[in-house]
Amino acid sequence: MSAQLLDGKLMSDELRVRIAERVALLKEKGVQPGLAVILVGEDPASQIYVRNKEKGCEQVGMHSVAIRLPENTTQAELEGHIRALNADASIHGILVQLPLPKHLDEAAALAVIVPEKDVDGFHVQNAGKLMSGLPGVVACTPKGAMEMIRRTGVNLSGKEAVVVGRSNIVGKPMAMLLLQQNCTVTMCHSRTADLAAHTRRADVLVAAVGKAKFITADMVKPGAIVIDVGINRNAEGKVVGDVDFDAVKEVAGWITPVPGGVGRMTITMLLENTVEAAERAALNK
Ligand code: GUN
């Protein structure tokens, strides 16, 4: 292996110690940071994510509530739960696990969360702030990916960054964050012509596609920073990323593993966003 491993577990362990210290400080002031997660339906992957979020909260001493709702929940019921959490002073962060069942309106539900408790950074107010370069809550996966990139020590100014995937959750905010670091950013997606011609120019390559082994070694520039956001299951049921790790690690300069990479950092950033929301709430009390 020539690439250096960007170990999300190691980085998270270190960051979570600092988050736990901030939680302890708030508790001394009578505030226990609280995160509420709403999960609608029975999606197995979402159930695992929600369980990991609860475990993360426990680890740093945060209060956590998981509201598990049946598949046939109505929009009005979902929004009712969000409004109750908006008004609950023991809750500083609200997360609606995505994707929602098809009959529910995701954008409408996210708009109901008060922006101060939007620890996912998905509310249009927070997404708009990121776009405008204003301080606000930054979505957890791109925030975690940027922290991993920062830890390479590479100066990003003027570097070519290629983001594959254009979702609101990852691709778009990731592109904005890379742009803020003065990268020249290219966004690729399912309609991109000659994808490999773009990815081969990337000093920083972010794969957020949702297809196992989609990024092959011939698509990667030697020495590149390769960030794998994918969480897929292969034919044997094993969790694998969007990057063909075994082959790409021989070409890249740095690479994130799956599991133990970006996914772990996403939860760490969620904990960080929640403690920050609690600190803001404590200041305004
Ligand atoms: N589904 C996949 N990733 C995420 C995330 O970061 N937040 C939420 N709410 N749902 C997700």
PDB file of C-alpha atoms and ligand atoms in Angstrom:
ATOM      1  CA  MET A   1       0.000   0.000   0.000  1.00  0.00           C
ATOM      2  CA  SER A   2       1.488   3.350  -0.960  1.00  0.00           C
ATOM      3  CA  ALA A   3      -1.371   5.604   0.206  1.00  0.00           C
ATOM      4  CA  GLN A   4      -1.564   6.853   3.771  1.00  0.00           C
ATOM      5  CA  LEU A   5      -4.739   5.803   5.541  1.00  0.00           C
ATOM      6  CA  LEU A   6      -7.068   8.547   6.779  1.00  0.00           C
ATOM      7  CA  ASP A   7      -8.436   6.674   9.766  1.00  0.00           C
ATOM      8  CA  GLY A   8     -11.869   8.026  10.709  1.00  0.00           C
ATOM      9  CA  LYS A   9     -12.013   5.936  13.857  1.00  0.00           C
ATOM     10  CA  LEU A  10      -8.706   7.241  15.198  1.00  0.00           C
ATOM     11  CA  MET A  11      -9.582  10.851  14.331  1.00  0.00           C
ATOM     12  CA  SER A  12     -13.059  10.456  15.819  1.00  0.00           C
ATOM     13  CA  ASP A  13     -11.740   8.980  19.069  1.00  0.00           C
ATOM     14  CA  GLU A  14      -9.543  12.045  19.468  1.00  0.00           C
ATOM     15  CA  LEU A  15     -12.284  14.535  18.522  1.00  0.00           C
ATOM     16  CA  ARG A  16     -14.898  12.837  20.734  1.00  0.00           C
ATOM     17  CA  VAL A  17     -12.658  13.286  23.795  1.00  0.00           C
ATOM     18  CA  ARG A  18     -12.768  17.047  23.170  1.00  0.00           C
ATOM     19  CA  ILE A  19     -16.540  16.973  22.548  1.00  0.00           C
ATOM     20  CA  ALA A  20     -17.038  15.054  25.825  1.00  0.00           C
ATOM     21  CA  GLU A  21     -15.072  17.793  27.624  1.00  0.00           C
ATOM     22  CA  ARG A  22     -17.401  20.454  26.182  1.00  0.00           C
ATOM     23  CA  VAL A  23     -20.437  18.373  27.213  1.00  0.00           C
ATOM     24  CA  ALA A  24     -19.037  18.092  30.771  1.00  0.00           C
ATOM     25  CA  LEU A  25     -18.517  21.860  30.918  1.00  0.00           C
ATOM     26  CA  LEU A  26     -22.118  22.485  29.854  1.00  0.00           C
ATOM     27  CA  LYS A  27     -23.379  19.979  32.410  1.00  0.00           C
ATOM     28  CA  GLU A  28     -21.562  21.932  35.141  1.00  0.00           C
ATOM     29  CA  LYS A  29     -23.670  24.899  34.030  1.00  0.00           C
ATOM     30  CA  GLY A  30     -26.850  22.806  34.245  1.00  0.00           C
ATOM     31  CA  VAL A  31     -27.215  22.111  30.503  1.00  0.00           C
ATOM     32  CA  GLN A  32     -27.058  18.565  29.111  1.00  0.00           C
ATOM     33  CA  PRO A  33     -26.812  18.705  25.323  1.00  0.00           C
ATOM     34  CA  GLY A  34     -29.636  16.687  23.771  1.00  0.00           C
ATOM     35  CA  LEU A  35     -30.082  15.206  20.291  1.00  0.00           C
ATOM     36  CA  ALA A  36     -33.378  13.904  18.910  1.00  0.00           C
ATOM     37  CA  VAL A  37     -33.429  11.613  15.890  1.00  0.00           C
ATOM     38  CA  ILE A  38     -36.637  10.870  14.015  1.00  0.00           C
ATOM     39  CA  LEU A  39     -36.724   7.656  12.002  1.00  0.00           C
ATOM     40  CA  VAL A  40     -39.753   6.862   9.861  1.00  0.00           C
ATOM     41  CA  GLY A  41     -40.172   3.284   8.598  1.00  0.00           C
ATOM     42  CA  GLU A  42     -38.055   0.162   8.694  1.00  0.00           C
ATOM     43  CA  ASP A  43     -35.119   0.865   6.344  1.00  0.00           C
ATOM     44  CA  PRO A  44     -32.378  -1.472   7.718  1.00  0.00           C
ATOM     45  CA  ALA A  45     -29.466   0.855   6.864  1.00  0.00           C
ATOM     46  CA  SER A  46     -31.211   3.817   8.532  1.00  0.00           C
ATOM     47  CA  GLN A  47     -31.820   1.731  11.647  1.00  0.00           C
ATOM     48  CA  ILE A  48     -28.086   1.014  11.909  1.00  0.00           C
ATOM     49  CA  TYR A  49     -27.231   4.727  11.410  1.00  0.00           C
ATOM     50  CA  VAL A  50     -29.693   5.758  14.114  1.00  0.00           C
ATOM     51  CA  ARG A  51     -28.313   3.166  16.533  1.00  0.00           C
ATOM     52  CA  ASN A  52     -24.770   4.458  15.862  1.00  0.00           C
ATOM     53  CA  LYS A  53     -25.925   8.011  16.550  1.00  0.00           C
ATOM     54  CA  GLU A  54     -27.402   6.929  19.879  1.00  0.00           C
ATOM     55  CA  LYS A  55     -24.154   5.148  20.776  1.00  0.00           C
ATOM     56  CA  GLY A  56     -22.151   8.262  19.866  1.00  0.00           C
ATOM     57  CA  CYS A  57     -24.312  10.391  22.157  1.00  0.00           C
ATOM     58  CA  GLU A  58     -23.803   7.931  25.022  1.00  0.00           C
ATOM     59  CA  GLN A  59     -20.040   7.977  24.465  1.00  0.00           C
ATOM     60  CA  VAL A  60     -19.762  11.768  24.928  1.00  0.00           C
ATOM     61  CA  GLY A  61     -22.383  12.044  27.704  1.00  0.00           C
ATOM     62  CA  MET A  62     -25.170  13.590  25.637  1.00  0.00           C
ATOM     63  CA  HIS A  63     -28.860  13.053  26.132  1.00  0.00           C
ATOM     64  CA  SER A  64     -30.429  11.327  23.116  1.00  0.00           C
ATOM     65  CA  VAL A  65     -33.957  10.550  22.074  1.00  0.00           C
ATOM     66  CA  ALA A  66     -34.880   8.334  19.119  1.00  0.00           C
ATOM     67  CA  ILE A  67     -38.429   8.681  17.847  1.00  0.00           C
ATOM     68  CA  ARG A  68     -39.245   5.642  15.729  1.00  0.00           C
ATOM     69  CA  LEU A  69     -42.390   6.134  13.655  1.00  0.00           C
ATOM     70  CA  PRO A  70     -44.234   3.586  11.497  1.00  0.00           C
ATOM     71  CA  GLU A  71     -43.920   3.548   7.693  1.00  0.00           C
ATOM     72  CA  ASN A  72     -47.499   4.883   7.279  1.00  0.00           C
ATOM     73  CA  THR A  73     -46.843   8.068   9.317  1.00  0.00           C
ATOM     74  CA  THR A  74     -48.516  11.097   7.726  1.00  0.00           C
ATOM     75  CA  GLN A  75     -46.806  14.392   6.892  1.00  0.00           C
ATOM     76  CA  ALA A  76     -48.884  16.144   9.574  1.00  0.00           C
ATOM     77  CA  GLU A  77     -47.861  13.583  12.216  1.00  0.00           C
ATOM     78  CA  LEU A  78     -44.185  13.884  11.287  1.00  0.00           C
ATOM     79  CA  GLU A  79     -44.306  17.682  11.376  1.00  0.00           C
ATOM     80  CA  GLY A  80     -46.153  17.511  14.710  1.00  0.00           C
ATOM     81  CA  HIS A  81     -43.238  15.567  16.219  1.00  0.00           C
ATOM     82  CA  ILE A  82     -40.743  18.082  14.813  1.00  0.00           C
ATOM     83  CA  ARG A  83     -42.718  21.024  16.263  1.00  0.00           C
ATOM     84  CA  ALA A  84     -42.803  19.359  19.689  1.00  0.00           C
ATOM     85  CA  LEU A  85     -39.008  18.930  19.561  1.00  0.00           C
ATOM     86  CA  ASN A  86     -38.577  22.562  18.418  1.00  0.00           C
ATOM     87  CA  ALA A  87     -40.357  23.588  21.638  1.00  0.00           C
ATOM     88  CA  ASP A  88     -38.501  21.120  23.904  1.00  0.00           C
ATOM     89  CA  ALA A  89     -35.736  22.949  25.815  1.00  0.00           C
ATOM     90  CA  SER A  90     -33.929  19.662  26.615  1.00  0.00           C
ATOM     91  CA  ILE A  91     -33.330  19.095  22.873  1.00  0.00           C
ATOM     92  CA  HIS A  92     -30.634  21.151  21.091  1.00  0.00           C
ATOM     93  CA  GLY A  93     -30.381  19.163  17.879  1.00  0.00           C
ATOM     94  CA  ILE A  94     -33.065  17.595  15.685  1.00  0.00           C
ATOM     95  CA  LEU A  95     -32.271  15.155  12.898  1.00  0.00           C
ATOM     96  CA  VAL A  96     -34.789  13.592  10.550  1.00  0.00           C
ATOM     97  CA  GLN A  97     -33.148  10.457   9.160  1.00  0.00           C
ATOM     98  CA  LEU A  98     -33.211  10.420   5.343  1.00  0.00           C
ATOM     99  CA  PRO A  99     -34.449   9.044   3.075  1.00  0.00           C
ATOM    100  CA  LEU A 100     -38.050   9.328   4.224  1.00  0.00           C
ATOM    101  CA  PRO A 101     -40.694   6.949   2.825  1.00  0.00           C
ATOM    102  CA  LYS A 102     -41.805   8.050  -0.666  1.00  0.00           C
ATOM    103  CA  HIS A 103     -45.201   9.461   0.403  1.00  0.00           C
ATOM    104  CA  LEU A 104     -43.570  12.072   2.662  1.00  0.00           C
ATOM    105  CA  ASP A 105     -42.270  15.481   1.546  1.00  0.00           C
ATOM    106  CA  GLU A 106     -38.643  15.692   2.711  1.00  0.00           C
ATOM    107  CA  ALA A 107     -38.073  19.365   1.953  1.00  0.00           C
ATOM    108  CA  ALA A 108     -41.289  20.394   3.717  1.00  0.00           C
ATOM    109  CA  ALA A 109     -40.375  18.351   6.804  1.00  0.00           C
ATOM    110  CA  LEU A 110     -36.834  19.771   6.975  1.00  0.00           C
ATOM    111  CA  ALA A 111     -38.232  23.307   6.683  1.00  0.00           C
ATOM    112  CA  VAL A 112     -40.186  22.803   9.924  1.00  0.00           C
ATOM    113  CA  ILE A 113     -37.011  22.272  12.005  1.00  0.00           C
ATOM    114  CA  VAL A 114     -35.936  25.566  13.611  1.00  0.00           C
ATOM    115  CA  PRO A 115     -32.582  26.449  11.991  1.00  0.00           C
ATOM    116  CA  GLU A 116     -30.858  26.714  15.411  1.00  0.00           C
ATOM    117  CA  LYS A 117     -31.619  23.021  16.057  1.00  0.00           C
ATOM    118  CA  ASP A 118     -30.849  21.892  12.488  1.00  0.00           C
ATOM    119  CA  VAL A 119     -27.682  19.939  13.370  1.00  0.00           C
ATOM    120  CA  ASP A 120     -27.694  18.288   9.928  1.00  0.00           C
ATOM    121  CA  GLY A 121     -27.309  21.673   8.207  1.00  0.00           C
ATOM    122  CA  PHE A 122     -30.061  20.720   5.724  1.00  0.00           C
ATOM    123  CA  HIS A 123     -32.453  23.626   6.403  1.00  0.00           C
ATOM    124  CA  VAL A 124     -32.432  26.069   3.475  1.00  0.00           C
ATOM    125  CA  GLN A 125     -31.244  28.793   5.847  1.00  0.00           C
ATOM    126  CA  ASN A 126     -28.103  26.816   6.758  1.00  0.00           C
ATOM    127  CA  ALA A 127     -27.561  25.562   3.196  1.00  0.00           C
ATOM    128  CA  GLY A 128     -27.932  29.170   1.984  1.00  0.00           C
ATOM    129  CA  LYS A 129     -25.433  30.444   4.544  1.00  0.00           C
ATOM    130  CA  LEU A 130     -22.869  27.907   3.341  1.00  0.00           C
ATOM    131  CA  MET A 131     -23.483  29.005  -0.252  1.00  0.00           C
ATOM    132  CA  SER A 132     -23.039  32.664   0.778  1.00  0.00           C
ATOM    133  CA  GLY A 133     -19.912  32.022   2.861  1.00  0.00           C
ATOM    134  CA  LEU A 134     -21.670  32.972   6.107  1.00  0.00           C
ATOM    135  CA  PRO A 135     -21.225  31.066   9.381  1.00  0.00           C
ATOM    136  CA  GLY A 136     -23.957  28.476   9.960  1.00  0.00           C
ATOM    137  CA  VAL A 137     -24.402  24.775  10.616  1.00  0.00           C
ATOM    138  CA  VAL A 138     -22.473  22.706   8.052  1.00  0.00           C
ATOM    139  CA  ALA A 139     -23.762  19.274   6.972  1.00  0.00           C
ATOM    140  CA  CYS A 140     -21.998  16.510   8.897  1.00  0.00           C
ATOM    141  CA  THR A 141     -20.613  14.299   6.110  1.00  0.00           C
ATOM    142  CA  PRO A 142     -18.891  17.077   4.126  1.00  0.00           C
ATOM    143  CA  LYS A 143     -17.721  18.704   7.367  1.00  0.00           C
ATOM    144  CA  GLY A 144     -16.148  15.411   8.452  1.00  0.00           C
ATOM    145  CA  ALA A 145     -14.616  14.842   5.024  1.00  0.00           C
ATOM    146  CA  MET A 146     -13.037  18.328   5.120  1.00  0.00           C
ATOM    147  CA  GLU A 147     -11.524  17.578   8.547  1.00  0.00           C
ATOM    148  CA  MET A 148      -9.975  14.409   7.109  1.00  0.00           C
ATOM    149  CA  ILE A 149      -8.583  16.362   4.149  1.00  0.00           C
ATOM    150  CA  ARG A 150      -7.244  19.055   6.519  1.00  0.00           C
ATOM    151  CA  ARG A 151      -5.327  16.382   8.417  1.00  0.00           C
ATOM    152  CA  THR A 152      -3.297  15.468   5.328  1.00  0.00           C
ATOM    153  CA  GLY A 153      -1.562  18.828   5.785  1.00  0.00           C
ATOM    154  CA  VAL A 154      -1.872  19.522   2.028  1.00  0.00           C
ATOM    155  CA  ASN A 155      -2.410  23.180   1.120  1.00  0.00           C
ATOM    156  CA  LEU A 156      -5.607  23.086  -0.925  1.00  0.00           C
ATOM    157  CA  SER A 157      -5.257  26.492  -2.551  1.00  0.00           C
ATOM    158  CA  GLY A 158      -5.281  26.139  -6.336  1.00  0.00           C
ATOM    159  CA  LYS A 159      -5.723  22.356  -6.232  1.00  0.00           C
ATOM    160  CA  GLU A 160      -8.123  20.523  -8.537  1.00  0.00           C
ATOM    161  CA  ALA A 161     -11.008  19.017  -6.559  1.00  0.00           C
ATOM    162  CA  VAL A 162     -13.524  16.711  -8.187  1.00  0.00           C
ATOM    163  CA  VAL A 163     -16.741  15.762  -6.412  1.00  0.00           C
ATOM    164  CA  VAL A 164     -18.647  12.833  -7.908  1.00  0.00           C
ATOM    165  CA  GLY A 165     -22.284  13.115  -6.818  1.00  0.00           C
ATOM    166  CA  ARG A 166     -24.526  16.172  -6.558  1.00  0.00           C
ATOM    167  CA  SER A 167     -26.792  15.474  -3.575  1.00  0.00           C
ATOM    168  CA  ASN A 168     -27.903  18.178  -1.150  1.00  0.00           C
ATOM    169  CA  ILE A 169     -26.521  16.038   1.697  1.00  0.00           C
ATOM    170  CA  VAL A 170     -22.977  15.548   0.380  1.00  0.00           C
ATOM    171  CA  GLY A 171     -22.046  16.655  -3.146  1.00  0.00           C
ATOM    172  CA  LYS A 172     -23.258  20.260  -3.142  1.00  0.00           C
ATOM    173  CA  PRO A 173     -22.062  21.262   0.356  1.00  0.00           C
ATOM    174  CA  MET A 174     -18.759  19.421  -0.237  1.00  0.00           C
ATOM    175  CA  ALA A 175     -18.161  21.474  -3.387  1.00  0.00           C
ATOM    176  CA  MET A 176     -18.864  24.706  -1.476  1.00  0.00           C
ATOM    177  CA  LEU A 177     -16.417  23.796   1.313  1.00  0.00           C
ATOM    178  CA  LEU A 178     -13.670  22.909  -1.183  1.00  0.00           C
ATOM    179  CA  LEU A 179     -14.323  26.179  -3.011  1.00  0.00           C
ATOM    180  CA  GLN A 180     -13.945  28.072   0.285  1.00  0.00           C
ATOM    181  CA  GLN A 181     -10.467  26.502   0.526  1.00  0.00           C
ATOM    182  CA  ASN A 182      -9.674  27.925  -2.939  1.00  0.00           C
ATOM    183  CA  CYS A 183      -9.812  24.631  -4.807  1.00  0.00           C
ATOM    184  CA  THR A 184     -10.873  24.628  -8.435  1.00  0.00           C
ATOM    185  CA  VAL A 185     -13.966  22.499  -8.070  1.00  0.00           C
ATOM    186  CA  THR A 186     -15.599  20.258 -10.655  1.00  0.00           C
ATOM    187  CA  MET A 187     -18.910  18.583  -9.860  1.00  0.00           C
ATOM    188  CA  CYS A 188     -19.549  15.342 -11.718  1.00  0.00           C
ATOM    189  CA  HIS A 189     -22.746  13.299 -11.741  1.00  0.00           C
ATOM    190  CA  SER A 190     -24.600  10.528 -13.542  1.00  0.00           C
ATOM    191  CA  ARG A 191     -24.847  12.564 -16.785  1.00  0.00           C
ATOM    192  CA  THR A 192     -21.189  13.605 -16.889  1.00  0.00           C
ATOM    193  CA  ALA A 193     -19.542  12.717 -20.171  1.00  0.00           C
ATOM    194  CA  ASP A 194     -16.163  10.969 -19.770  1.00  0.00           C
ATOM    195  CA  LEU A 195     -16.104  10.928 -15.986  1.00  0.00           C
ATOM    196  CA  ALA A 196     -12.601   9.420 -15.839  1.00  0.00           C
ATOM    197  CA  ALA A 197     -11.146  12.388 -17.754  1.00  0.00           C
ATOM    198  CA  HIS A 198     -12.298  14.597 -14.868  1.00  0.00           C
ATOM    199  CA  THR A 199     -11.380  12.308 -11.968  1.00  0.00           C
ATOM    200  CA  ARG A 200      -7.864  11.729 -13.368  1.00  0.00           C
ATOM    201  CA  ARG A 201      -7.133  15.445 -12.964  1.00  0.00           C
ATOM    202  CA  ALA A 202      -8.235  15.501  -9.317  1.00  0.00           C
ATOM    203  CA  ASP A 203      -5.777  16.302  -6.533  1.00  0.00           C
ATOM    204  CA  VAL A 204      -8.755  15.788  -4.222  1.00  0.00           C
ATOM    205  CA  LEU A 205     -11.327  13.222  -5.320  1.00  0.00           C
ATOM    206  CA  VAL A 206     -14.571  12.829  -3.380  1.00  0.00           C
ATOM    207  CA  ALA A 207     -16.766   9.858  -4.302  1.00  0.00           C
ATOM    208  CA  ALA A 208     -20.398  10.119  -3.198  1.00  0.00           C
ATOM    209  CA  VAL A 209     -22.129   7.957  -5.759  1.00  0.00           C
ATOM    210  CA  GLY A 210     -23.631   4.985  -3.917  1.00  0.00           C
ATOM    211  CA  LYS A 211     -22.151   2.304  -6.193  1.00  0.00           C
ATOM    212  CA  ALA A 212     -19.651  -0.281  -4.946  1.00  0.00           C
ATOM    213  CA  LYS A 213     -16.147  -0.048  -6.471  1.00  0.00           C
ATOM    214  CA  PHE A 214     -17.288   2.687  -8.867  1.00  0.00           C
ATOM    215  CA  ILE A 215     -13.936   4.526  -8.705  1.00  0.00           C
ATOM    216  CA  THR A 216     -11.229   2.282 -10.119  1.00  0.00           C
ATOM    217  CA  ALA A 217      -7.450   2.761  -9.978  1.00  0.00           C
ATOM    218  CA  ASP A 218      -7.222   4.005 -13.594  1.00  0.00           C
ATOM    219  CA  MET A 219      -9.541   6.917 -12.654  1.00  0.00           C
ATOM    220  CA  VAL A 220      -7.226   8.248  -9.933  1.00  0.00           C
ATOM    221  CA  LYS A 221      -4.290  10.666 -10.240  1.00  0.00           C
ATOM    222  CA  PRO A 222      -1.141   9.331  -8.527  1.00  0.00           C
ATOM    223  CA  GLY A 223      -0.759  10.933  -5.084  1.00  0.00           C
ATOM    224  CA  ALA A 224      -4.367  12.187  -4.901  1.00  0.00           C
ATOM    225  CA  ILE A 225      -6.399  12.541  -1.710  1.00  0.00           C
ATOM    226  CA  VAL A 226      -9.281  10.080  -2.153  1.00  0.00           C
ATOM    227  CA  ILE A 227     -12.331  10.504   0.073  1.00  0.00           C
ATOM    228  CA  ASP A 228     -14.843   7.664  -0.085  1.00  0.00           C
ATOM    229  CA  VAL A 229     -18.308   8.671   1.109  1.00  0.00           C
ATOM    230  CA  GLY A 230     -20.036   5.508  -0.162  1.00  0.00           C
ATOM    231  CA  ILE A 231     -21.600   2.918   2.119  1.00  0.00           C
ATOM    232  CA  ASN A 232     -22.701  -0.046  -0.017  1.00  0.00           C
ATOM    233  CA  ARG A 233     -23.176  -3.744   0.538  1.00  0.00           C
ATOM    234  CA  ASN A 234     -21.444  -6.099  -1.890  1.00  0.00           C
ATOM    235  CA  ALA A 235     -22.737  -9.523  -2.995  1.00  0.00           C
ATOM    236  CA  GLU A 236     -21.345 -11.132   0.197  1.00  0.00           C
ATOM    237  CA  GLY A 237     -23.164  -8.591   2.370  1.00  0.00           C
ATOM    238  CA  LYS A 238     -19.924  -6.809   3.328  1.00  0.00           C
ATOM    239  CA  VAL A 239     -19.948  -3.007   3.690  1.00  0.00           C
ATOM    240  CA  VAL A 240     -17.816  -1.421   0.953  1.00  0.00           C
ATOM    241  CA  GLY A 241     -17.319   2.114  -0.346  1.00  0.00           C
ATOM    242  CA  ASP A 242     -17.619   3.704  -3.784  1.00  0.00           C
ATOM    243  CA  VAL A 243     -13.865   3.318  -4.292  1.00  0.00           C
ATOM    244  CA  ASP A 244     -12.086   0.099  -5.233  1.00  0.00           C
ATOM    245  CA  PHE A 245      -9.954   0.420  -2.096  1.00  0.00           C
ATOM    246  CA  ASP A 246      -7.442  -2.394  -2.698  1.00  0.00           C
ATOM    247  CA  ALA A 247      -6.472  -1.125  -6.152  1.00  0.00           C
ATOM    248  CA  VAL A 248      -6.775   2.632  -5.527  1.00  0.00           C
ATOM    249  CA  LYS A 249      -4.631   2.529  -2.371  1.00  0.00           C
ATOM    250  CA  GLU A 250      -1.667   1.654  -4.626  1.00  0.00           C
ATOM    251  CA  VAL A 251      -2.118   4.874  -6.629  1.00  0.00           C
ATOM    252  CA  ALA A 252      -3.499   7.477  -4.200  1.00  0.00           C
ATOM    253  CA  GLY A 253      -1.458   9.538  -1.727  1.00  0.00           C
ATOM    254  CA  TRP A 254      -4.147   9.351   0.973  1.00  0.00           C
ATOM    255  CA  ILE A 255      -7.322   7.282   1.162  1.00  0.00           C
ATOM    256  CA  THR A 256     -10.246   6.821   3.558  1.00  0.00           C
ATOM    257  CA  PRO A 257     -11.342   3.248   4.371  1.00  0.00           C
ATOM    258  CA  VAL A 258     -14.932   1.963   4.456  1.00  0.00           C
ATOM    259  CA  PRO A 259     -15.980   1.191   7.130  1.00  0.00           C
ATOM    260  CA  GLY A 260     -14.011   3.301   9.616  1.00  0.00           C
ATOM    261  CA  GLY A 261     -13.653   6.361   7.428  1.00  0.00           C
ATOM    262  CA  VAL A 262     -16.059   9.150   6.551  1.00  0.00           C
ATOM    263  CA  GLY A 263     -19.082   7.409   8.149  1.00  0.00           C
ATOM    264  CA  ARG A 264     -17.528   7.496  11.591  1.00  0.00           C
ATOM    265  CA  MET A 265     -16.543  11.159  11.110  1.00  0.00           C
ATOM    266  CA  THR A 266     -20.122  12.040  10.059  1.00  0.00           C
ATOM    267  CA  ILE A 267     -21.413  10.985  13.479  1.00  0.00           C
ATOM    268  CA  THR A 268     -18.571  12.799  15.215  1.00  0.00           C
ATOM    269  CA  MET A 269     -19.509  16.008  13.365  1.00  0.00           C
ATOM    270  CA  LEU A 270     -23.147  15.484  14.340  1.00  0.00           C
ATOM    271  CA  LEU A 271     -22.051  15.339  17.988  1.00  0.00           C
ATOM    272  CA  GLU A 272     -19.947  18.481  17.445  1.00  0.00           C
ATOM    273  CA  ASN A 273     -22.845  20.328  15.791  1.00  0.00           C
ATOM    274  CA  THR A 274     -25.115  19.328  18.682  1.00  0.00           C
ATOM    275  CA  VAL A 275     -22.695  20.488  21.381  1.00  0.00           C
ATOM    276  CA  GLU A 276     -22.293  23.769  19.472  1.00  0.00           C
ATOM    277  CA  ALA A 277     -26.074  24.208  19.328  1.00  0.00           C
ATOM    278  CA  ALA A 278     -26.259  23.568  23.089  1.00  0.00           C
ATOM    279  CA  GLU A 279     -23.459  26.087  23.733  1.00  0.00           C
ATOM    280  CA  ARG A 280     -25.349  28.717  21.693  1.00  0.00           C
ATOM    281  CA  ALA A 281     -28.586  27.928  23.560  1.00  0.00           C
ATOM    282  CA  ALA A 282     -26.767  28.208  26.928  1.00  0.00           C
ATOM    283  CA  LEU A 283     -25.394  31.633  25.947  1.00  0.00           C
ATOM    284  CA  ASN A 284     -28.848  32.882  25.011  1.00  0.00           C
ATOM    285  CA  LYS A 285     -30.530  31.635  28.186  1.00  0.00           C
TER     286      LYS A 285
HETATM  287  N1  GUN B   1     -29.067   9.774   5.523  1.00  0.00           N
HETATM  288  C1  GUN B   1     -27.817   9.540   5.051  1.00  0.00           C
HETATM  289  N2  GUN B   1     -26.952  10.441   5.570  1.00  0.00           N
HETATM  290  C2  GUN B   1     -27.665  11.243   6.375  1.00  0.00           C
HETATM  291  C3  GUN B   1     -27.320  12.359   7.201  1.00  0.00           C
HETATM  292  O1  GUN B   1     -26.168  12.805   7.285  1.00  0.00           O
HETATM  293  N3  GUN B   1     -28.346  12.910   7.879  1.00  0.00           N
HETATM  294  C4  GUN B   1     -29.620  12.450   7.792  1.00  0.00           C
HETATM  295  N4  GUN B   1     -30.559  13.087   8.476  1.00  0.00           N
HETATM  296  N5  GUN B   1     -29.973  11.428   7.039  1.00  0.00           N
HETATM  297  C5  GUN B   1     -28.990  10.832   6.342  1.00  0.00           C
END
